[in-house]
Amino acid sequence: QVQLVESGGGLVQAGGSLTLSCAASGRIFSISAMAWYRQAPGKQRELVAGITSGGTTSADFVKGRFTIYRNNTRNTVYLQMNSLKPEDTGVYYCNGDLRTSYSGSRENYWGQGTQVTVSS
């Protein structure tokens, strides 16, 4: 079994910062990609940022404010969020694309989500 567990969410004032963490545990052979998504009330889930061995990608609405990075030895991905705005409020989900064995196919997993609330 593979689990992705997020932490670090909370309530912060506009202009503040938070760092989210997502730790992958269980039977993991390799991780191809990890990403952060978010879902605001009444809206669809959207990609915030992603990271692979080849680099990172981020949505236009967070460029210059959010940074995704990972610690491969700990199978953990982070999202450093600066200059937070009220519109950044939502549930942030971790997503991982990984293999559980050498010969296994890639599988996709989601964390349970962590709430981020930015007050104005």
CSV table of C-alpha atoms in Angstrom, one decimal, residues 23-118:
chain,number,residue,atom,x,y,z
A,23,ALA,CA,5.3,12.4,2.4
A,24,ALA,CA,4.9,9.2,0.3
A,25,SER,CA,5.2,6.0,2.2
A,26,GLY,CA,4.7,2.3,1.7
A,27,ARG,CA,6.0,0.0,-1.1
A,28,ILE,CA,7.6,2.5,-3.4
A,29,PHE,CA,10.1,1.5,-6.1
A,30,SER,CA,10.4,4.8,-7.9
A,31,ILE,CA,8.6,8.1,-8.2
A,32,SER,CA,8.1,9.5,-11.6
A,33,ALA,CA,6.4,12.7,-10.7
A,34,MET,CA,4.8,14.5,-7.8
A,35,ALA,CA,2.4,17.5,-7.9
A,36,TRP,CA,0.2,19.8,-5.9
A,37,TYR,CA,-3.4,20.5,-6.9
A,38,ARG,CA,-5.9,22.6,-5.2
A,39,GLN,CA,-9.7,22.9,-5.1
A,40,ALA,CA,-11.5,26.0,-4.0
A,41,PRO,CA,-15.2,25.8,-2.8
A,42,GLY,CA,-17.5,25.4,-5.8
A,43,LYS,CA,-14.6,25.0,-8.3
A,44,GLN,CA,-12.8,22.2,-10.0
A,45,ARG,CA,-9.5,20.8,-8.9
A,46,GLU,CA,-6.6,22.5,-10.6
A,47,LEU,CA,-2.9,21.9,-11.0
A,48,VAL,CA,-0.7,24.2,-8.9
A,49,ALA,CA,2.7,22.9,-9.5
A,50,GLY,CA,4.5,19.6,-10.5
A,51,ILE,CA,8.0,18.2,-10.3
A,52,THR,CA,9.8,15.4,-12.1
A,53,SER,CA,13.5,14.5,-12.5
A,54,GLY,CA,13.5,16.8,-15.5
A,55,GLY,CA,12.3,19.9,-13.8
A,56,THR,CA,9.3,21.7,-12.5
A,57,THR,CA,6.2,23.3,-13.8
A,58,SER,CA,3.7,25.7,-12.2
A,59,ALA,CA,0.5,27.4,-13.0
A,60,ASP,CA,0.6,31.0,-14.1
A,61,PHE,CA,-1.4,32.1,-11.1
A,62,VAL,CA,1.4,31.0,-8.7
A,63,LYS,CA,4.5,31.8,-10.7
A,64,GLY,CA,6.9,34.0,-8.7
A,65,ARG,CA,5.0,33.1,-5.5
A,66,PHE,CA,5.0,29.3,-5.0
A,67,THR,CA,8.0,26.9,-5.3
A,68,ILE,CA,7.8,23.2,-5.5
A,69,TYR,CA,10.8,21.1,-4.5
A,70,ARG,CA,11.4,17.5,-3.3
A,71,ASN,CA,13.6,15.5,-1.1
A,72,ASN,CA,14.2,12.2,-2.9
A,73,THR,CA,15.7,10.4,0.0
A,74,ARG,CA,12.6,11.1,2.1
A,75,ASN,CA,10.1,10.7,-0.8
A,76,THR,CA,8.7,14.0,0.2
A,77,VAL,CA,7.6,17.0,-1.9
A,78,TYR,CA,7.1,20.5,-0.6
A,79,LEU,CA,5.2,23.5,-1.7
A,80,GLN,CA,6.6,26.8,-0.5
A,81,MET,CA,3.9,29.4,-0.8
A,82,ASN,CA,4.7,33.1,-0.4
A,83,SER,CA,2.7,36.3,-0.9
A,84,LEU,CA,-0.5,34.4,-0.3
A,85,LYS,CA,-3.8,35.8,-1.5
A,86,PRO,CA,-7.4,35.1,-0.4
A,87,GLU,CA,-8.0,33.5,-3.8
A,88,ASP,CA,-5.4,30.9,-2.8
A,89,THR,CA,-7.8,29.5,-0.3
A,90,GLY,CA,-8.8,25.9,-0.9
A,91,VAL,CA,-7.9,22.3,-0.1
A,92,TYR,CA,-4.5,21.4,-1.4
A,93,TYR,CA,-3.9,17.8,-2.6
A,94,CYS,CA,-0.7,16.0,-3.2
A,95,ASN,CA,-0.5,13.7,-6.2
A,96,GLY,CA,2.1,11.1,-7.0
A,97,ASP,CA,2.9,9.0,-10.1
A,98,LEU,CA,5.0,6.1,-9.1
A,99,ARG,CA,5.9,2.4,-9.4
A,100,THR,CA,5.6,-0.1,-6.6
A,101,SER,CA,8.0,-2.6,-8.2
A,102,TYR,CA,10.7,-2.8,-10.9
A,103,SER,CA,8.3,-4.5,-13.3
A,104,GLY,CA,5.2,-2.8,-12.2
A,105,SER,CA,3.3,-0.2,-14.2
A,106,ARG,CA,3.0,3.4,-13.1
A,107,GLU,CA,0.2,4.1,-10.7
A,108,ASN,CA,-1.3,7.4,-9.5
A,109,TYR,CA,-2.1,8.2,-5.9
A,110,TRP,CA,-3.7,11.1,-4.1
A,111,GLY,CA,-3.4,12.4,-0.6
A,112,GLN,CA,-6.3,13.3,1.6
A,113,GLY,CA,-5.8,17.0,1.3
A,114,THR,CA,-4.9,19.9,3.6
A,115,GLN,CA,-6.9,23.1,4.0
A,116,VAL,CA,-5.3,26.4,3.3
A,117,THR,CA,-7.2,29.5,4.3
A,118,VAL,CA,-6.0,33.0,3.5
